[in-house]
Tab-separated table of C-alpha atoms in Angstrom:
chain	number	residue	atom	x	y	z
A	1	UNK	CA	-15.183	-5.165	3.130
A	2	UNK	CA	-13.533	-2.446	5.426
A	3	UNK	CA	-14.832	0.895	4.208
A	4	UNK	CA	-12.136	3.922	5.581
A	5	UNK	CA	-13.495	7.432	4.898
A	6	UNK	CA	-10.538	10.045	5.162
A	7	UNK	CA	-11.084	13.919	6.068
A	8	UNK	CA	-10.861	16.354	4.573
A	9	UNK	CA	-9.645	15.166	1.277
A	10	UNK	CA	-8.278	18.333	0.427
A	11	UNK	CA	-6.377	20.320	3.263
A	12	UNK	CA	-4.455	23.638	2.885
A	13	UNK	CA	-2.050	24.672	4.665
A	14	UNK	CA	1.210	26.456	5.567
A	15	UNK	CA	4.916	25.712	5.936
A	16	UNK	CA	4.994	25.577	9.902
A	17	UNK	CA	1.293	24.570	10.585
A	18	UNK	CA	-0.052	22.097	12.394
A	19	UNK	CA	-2.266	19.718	10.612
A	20	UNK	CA	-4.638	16.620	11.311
A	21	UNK	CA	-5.908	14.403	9.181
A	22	UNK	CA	-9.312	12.042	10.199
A	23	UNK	CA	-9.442	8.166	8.745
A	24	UNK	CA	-12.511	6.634	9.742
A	25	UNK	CA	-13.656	3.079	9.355
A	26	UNK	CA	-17.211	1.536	9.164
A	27	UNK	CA	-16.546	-1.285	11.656
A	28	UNK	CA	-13.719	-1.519	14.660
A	29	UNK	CA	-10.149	-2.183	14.003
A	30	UNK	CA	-9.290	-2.063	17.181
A	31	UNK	CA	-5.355	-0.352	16.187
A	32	UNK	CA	-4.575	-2.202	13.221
A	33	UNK	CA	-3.872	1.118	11.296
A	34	UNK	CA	-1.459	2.053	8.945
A	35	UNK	CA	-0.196	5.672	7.173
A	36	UNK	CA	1.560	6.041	4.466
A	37	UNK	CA	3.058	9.194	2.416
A	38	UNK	CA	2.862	9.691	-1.673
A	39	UNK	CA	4.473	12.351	-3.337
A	40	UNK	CA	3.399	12.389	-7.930
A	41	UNK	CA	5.249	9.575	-9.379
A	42	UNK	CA	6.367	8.211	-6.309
A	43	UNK	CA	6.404	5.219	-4.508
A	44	UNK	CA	4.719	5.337	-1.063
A	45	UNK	CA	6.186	6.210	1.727
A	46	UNK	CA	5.491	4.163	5.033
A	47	UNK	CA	4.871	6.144	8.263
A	48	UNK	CA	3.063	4.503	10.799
A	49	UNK	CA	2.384	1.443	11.567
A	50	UNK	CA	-0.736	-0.008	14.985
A	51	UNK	CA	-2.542	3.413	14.713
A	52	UNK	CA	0.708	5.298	16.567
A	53	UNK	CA	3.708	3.518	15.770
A	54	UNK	CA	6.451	5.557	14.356
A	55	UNK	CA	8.519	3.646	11.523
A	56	UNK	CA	12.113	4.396	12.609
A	57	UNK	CA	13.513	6.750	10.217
A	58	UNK	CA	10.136	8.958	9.808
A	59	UNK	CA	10.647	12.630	11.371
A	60	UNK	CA	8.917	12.765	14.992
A	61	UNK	CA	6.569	15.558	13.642
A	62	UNK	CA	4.227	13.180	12.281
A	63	UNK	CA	2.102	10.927	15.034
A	64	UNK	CA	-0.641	9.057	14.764
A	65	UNK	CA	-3.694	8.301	17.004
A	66	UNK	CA	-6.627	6.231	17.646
A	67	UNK	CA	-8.721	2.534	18.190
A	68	UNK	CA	-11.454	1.582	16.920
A	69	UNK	CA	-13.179	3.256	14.199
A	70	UNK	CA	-11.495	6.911	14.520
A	71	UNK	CA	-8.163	7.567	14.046
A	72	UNK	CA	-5.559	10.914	13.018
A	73	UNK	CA	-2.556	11.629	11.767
A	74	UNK	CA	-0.828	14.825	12.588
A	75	UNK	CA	2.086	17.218	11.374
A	76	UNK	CA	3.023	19.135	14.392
A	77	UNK	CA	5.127	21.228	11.898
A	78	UNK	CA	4.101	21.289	8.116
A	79	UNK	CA	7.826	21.419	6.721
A	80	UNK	CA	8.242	21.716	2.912
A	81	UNK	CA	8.427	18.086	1.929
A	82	UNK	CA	5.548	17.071	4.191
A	83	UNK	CA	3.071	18.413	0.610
A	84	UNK	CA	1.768	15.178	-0.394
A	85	UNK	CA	-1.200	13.063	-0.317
A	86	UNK	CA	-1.231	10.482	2.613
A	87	UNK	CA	-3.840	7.301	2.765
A	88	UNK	CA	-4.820	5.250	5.825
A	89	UNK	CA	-5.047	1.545	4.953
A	90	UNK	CA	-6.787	-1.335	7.481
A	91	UNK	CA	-5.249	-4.474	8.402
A	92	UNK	CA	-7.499	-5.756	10.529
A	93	UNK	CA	-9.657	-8.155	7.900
A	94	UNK	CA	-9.060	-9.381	5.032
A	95	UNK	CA	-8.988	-7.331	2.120
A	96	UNK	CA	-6.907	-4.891	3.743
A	97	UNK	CA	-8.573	-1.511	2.295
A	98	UNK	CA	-7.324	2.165	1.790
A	99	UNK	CA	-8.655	4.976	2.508
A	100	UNK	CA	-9.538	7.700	-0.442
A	101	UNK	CA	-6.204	9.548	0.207
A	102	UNK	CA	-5.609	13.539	1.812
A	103	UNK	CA	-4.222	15.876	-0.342
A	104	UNK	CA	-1.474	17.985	1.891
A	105	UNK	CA	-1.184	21.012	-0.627
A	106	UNK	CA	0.169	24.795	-0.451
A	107	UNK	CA	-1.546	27.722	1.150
B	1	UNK	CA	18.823	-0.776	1.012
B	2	UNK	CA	16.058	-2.396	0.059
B	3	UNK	CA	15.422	-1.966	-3.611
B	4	UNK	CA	12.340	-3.265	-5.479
B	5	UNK	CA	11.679	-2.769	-8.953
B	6	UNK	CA	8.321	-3.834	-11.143
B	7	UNK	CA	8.831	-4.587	-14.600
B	8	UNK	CA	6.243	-6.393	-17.728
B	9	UNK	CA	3.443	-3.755	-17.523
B	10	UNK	CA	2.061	-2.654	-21.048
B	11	UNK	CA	-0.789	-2.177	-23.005
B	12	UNK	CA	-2.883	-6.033	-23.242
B	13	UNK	CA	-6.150	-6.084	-24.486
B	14	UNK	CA	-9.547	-7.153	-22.719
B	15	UNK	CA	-8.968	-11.317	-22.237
B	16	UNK	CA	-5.527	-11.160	-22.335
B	17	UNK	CA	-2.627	-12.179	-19.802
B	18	UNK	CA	0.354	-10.130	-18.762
B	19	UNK	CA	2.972	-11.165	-15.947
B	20	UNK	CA	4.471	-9.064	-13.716
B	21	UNK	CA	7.716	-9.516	-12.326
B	22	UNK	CA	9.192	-7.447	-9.085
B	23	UNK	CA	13.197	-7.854	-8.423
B	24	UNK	CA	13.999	-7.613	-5.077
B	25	UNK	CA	17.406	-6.487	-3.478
B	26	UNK	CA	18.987	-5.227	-0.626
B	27	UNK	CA	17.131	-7.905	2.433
B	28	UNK	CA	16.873	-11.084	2.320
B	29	UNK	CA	13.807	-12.023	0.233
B	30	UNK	CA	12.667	-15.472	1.984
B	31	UNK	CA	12.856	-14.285	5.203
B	32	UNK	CA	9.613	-11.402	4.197
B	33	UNK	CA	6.117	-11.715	3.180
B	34	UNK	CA	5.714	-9.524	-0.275
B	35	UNK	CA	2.216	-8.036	-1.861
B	36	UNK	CA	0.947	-6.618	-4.601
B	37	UNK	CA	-1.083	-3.430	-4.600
B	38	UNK	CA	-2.419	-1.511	-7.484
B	39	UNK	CA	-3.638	2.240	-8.438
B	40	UNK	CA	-5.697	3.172	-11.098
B	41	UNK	CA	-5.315	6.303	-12.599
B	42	UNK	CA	-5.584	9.165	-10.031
B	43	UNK	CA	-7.370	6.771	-8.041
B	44	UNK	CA	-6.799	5.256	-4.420
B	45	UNK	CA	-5.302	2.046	-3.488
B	46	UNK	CA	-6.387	-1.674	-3.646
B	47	UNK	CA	-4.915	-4.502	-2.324
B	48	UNK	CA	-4.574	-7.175	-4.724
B	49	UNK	CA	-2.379	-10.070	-3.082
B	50	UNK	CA	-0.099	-11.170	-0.801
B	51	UNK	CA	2.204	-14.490	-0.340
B	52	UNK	CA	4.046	-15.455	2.619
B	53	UNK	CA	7.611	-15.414	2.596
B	54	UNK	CA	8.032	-19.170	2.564
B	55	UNK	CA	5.637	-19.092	-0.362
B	56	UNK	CA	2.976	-21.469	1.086
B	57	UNK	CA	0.396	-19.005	1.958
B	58	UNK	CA	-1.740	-16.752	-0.574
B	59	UNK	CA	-4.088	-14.737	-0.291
B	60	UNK	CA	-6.335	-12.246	-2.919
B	61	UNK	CA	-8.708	-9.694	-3.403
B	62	UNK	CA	-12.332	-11.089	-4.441
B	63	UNK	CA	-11.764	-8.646	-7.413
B	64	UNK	CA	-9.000	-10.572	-8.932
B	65	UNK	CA	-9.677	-14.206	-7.496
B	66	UNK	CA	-9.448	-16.728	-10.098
B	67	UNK	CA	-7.437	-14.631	-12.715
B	68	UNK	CA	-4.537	-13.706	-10.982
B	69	UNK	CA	-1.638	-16.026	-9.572
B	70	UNK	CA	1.244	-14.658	-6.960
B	71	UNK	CA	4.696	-16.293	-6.809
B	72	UNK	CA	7.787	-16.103	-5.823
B	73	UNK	CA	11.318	-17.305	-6.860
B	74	UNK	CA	13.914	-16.891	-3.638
B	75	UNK	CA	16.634	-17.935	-6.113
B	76	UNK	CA	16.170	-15.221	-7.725
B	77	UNK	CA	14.928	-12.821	-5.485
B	78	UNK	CA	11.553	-11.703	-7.779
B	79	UNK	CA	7.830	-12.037	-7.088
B	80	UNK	CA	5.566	-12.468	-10.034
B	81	UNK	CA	2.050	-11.549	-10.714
B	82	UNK	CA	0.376	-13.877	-13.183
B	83	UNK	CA	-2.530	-11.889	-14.740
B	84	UNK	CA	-4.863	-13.608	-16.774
B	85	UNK	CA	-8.603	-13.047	-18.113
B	86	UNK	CA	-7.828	-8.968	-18.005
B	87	UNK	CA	-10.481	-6.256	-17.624
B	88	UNK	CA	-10.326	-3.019	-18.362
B	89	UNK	CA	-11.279	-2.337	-14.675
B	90	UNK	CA	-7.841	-3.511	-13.969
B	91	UNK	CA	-5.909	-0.474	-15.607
B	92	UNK	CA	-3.529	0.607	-12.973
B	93	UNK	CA	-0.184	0.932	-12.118
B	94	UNK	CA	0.766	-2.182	-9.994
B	95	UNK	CA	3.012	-1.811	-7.135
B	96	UNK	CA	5.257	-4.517	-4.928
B	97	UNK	CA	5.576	-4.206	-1.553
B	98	UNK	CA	7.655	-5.635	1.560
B	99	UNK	CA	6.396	-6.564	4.558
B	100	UNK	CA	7.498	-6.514	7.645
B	101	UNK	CA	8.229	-10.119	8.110
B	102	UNK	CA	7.496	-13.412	6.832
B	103	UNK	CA	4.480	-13.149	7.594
B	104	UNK	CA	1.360	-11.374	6.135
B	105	UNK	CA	0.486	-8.628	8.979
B	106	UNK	CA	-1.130	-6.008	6.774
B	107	UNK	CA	1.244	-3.503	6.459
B	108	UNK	CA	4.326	-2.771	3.805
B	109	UNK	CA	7.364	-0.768	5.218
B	110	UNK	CA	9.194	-0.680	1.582
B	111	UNK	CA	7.387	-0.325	-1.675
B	112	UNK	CA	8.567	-0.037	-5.629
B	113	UNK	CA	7.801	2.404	-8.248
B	114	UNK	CA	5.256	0.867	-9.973
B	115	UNK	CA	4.422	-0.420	-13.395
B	116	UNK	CA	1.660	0.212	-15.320
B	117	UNK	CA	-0.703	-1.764	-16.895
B	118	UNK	CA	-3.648	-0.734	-19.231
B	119	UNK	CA	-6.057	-3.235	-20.677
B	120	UNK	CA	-8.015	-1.527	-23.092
B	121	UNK	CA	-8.930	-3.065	-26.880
């Protein structure tokens, strides 16, 4: 299986900050990279799709970037309802696998 | 708007069977490949399986191979999870997901809220 290691899995920030998350995998896949957005008792949210592909409705502060084994999602602009934890999940083999999930909490 | 919403979750214990059903609303359910993904408690994610939206192709996690049976109804809109043999390893809260066509390409663009399951004697 597809191990993805995200970094850090806590992060701290500040309403108007920028902020980066890392998902790394233990074998290329190449851009087949997904993001997705979970708030406590809430369904996921889907946010990117091919390492940098914006799903239409998701605010243009978040991006996403990457091949291969390293890859980052970024919040040009922490805004209030961006707190959340966000997971990285592979789709390049069979079983598709997440990553350990980010933790996006108040400074 | 798509809409989907998991239902049959409970409390089963080790060896027994539970099915899980997910309604779907809002798109037009044949045309989409759906999954099911699961959560244990304050826990990550784990892919558990996925069927094509015609129905003809399935696929699942080692984890669950064996024990667990996807299908889906398109006259009635609602995928199912067939769970037999249950471990207590497979205590989580189950989700259904959309994907982006019929298709299986990894990804799920809609998800539901969940419902939980807990196997425990």
């Amino acid at each position: 299986d597809i191990q993805m290691t995200q970094s850090p899995s806590t992060l701290s920030a500040s309403v108007g900050d920028r902020v980066t998350i890392t998902c790394r995998a233990n074998q290329s896949i190449y851009t087949w990279l997904a993001w997705y957005q979970q708030k406590p008792g809430k369904a996921p949210k889907f946010l990117i799709y091919k390492a940098s592909s914006l799903e239409s409705g998701v605010p243009s502060r978040f991006s996403g970037s990457g091949s291969g084994t390293e890859f980052t999602l970024s919040i040009s602009s922490l805004q209030p309802d961006d707190f959340a934890t966000y997971y990285c999940q592979q789709y390049n083999d069979y079983p598709w696998t997440f990553g350990q999930g980010t933790k996006v909490e108040i400074k | 708007e798509v809409q989907l919403m998991e239902s049959g979750g409970g409390l089963v214990q080790p060896g027994g069977s539970l099915r899980l059903s997910c309604a779907a609303s809002g798109f037009t359910f044949s045309n989409y490949a759906m999954t099911w993904v699961r959560q244990a408690p304050g826990k990550g994610f784990d892919w558990v399986s996925t069927i094509s939206g015609r129905g003809d192709i399935t696929n699942y996690a080692d984890s669950v191979k064996g024990r667990f049976t996807i299908s889906r109804d398109s006259s009635n809109n609602t995928l199912y999870l067939q769970m037999n043999s249950l471990r207590a390893e497979d205590t989580a809260k189950y989700y259904c997901a959309k994907g982006p066509d019929h298709y299986d390409h990894g990804y799920y663009d809609h998800w539901g809220q969940g419902t939980l399951v807990t196997v425990s004697s």
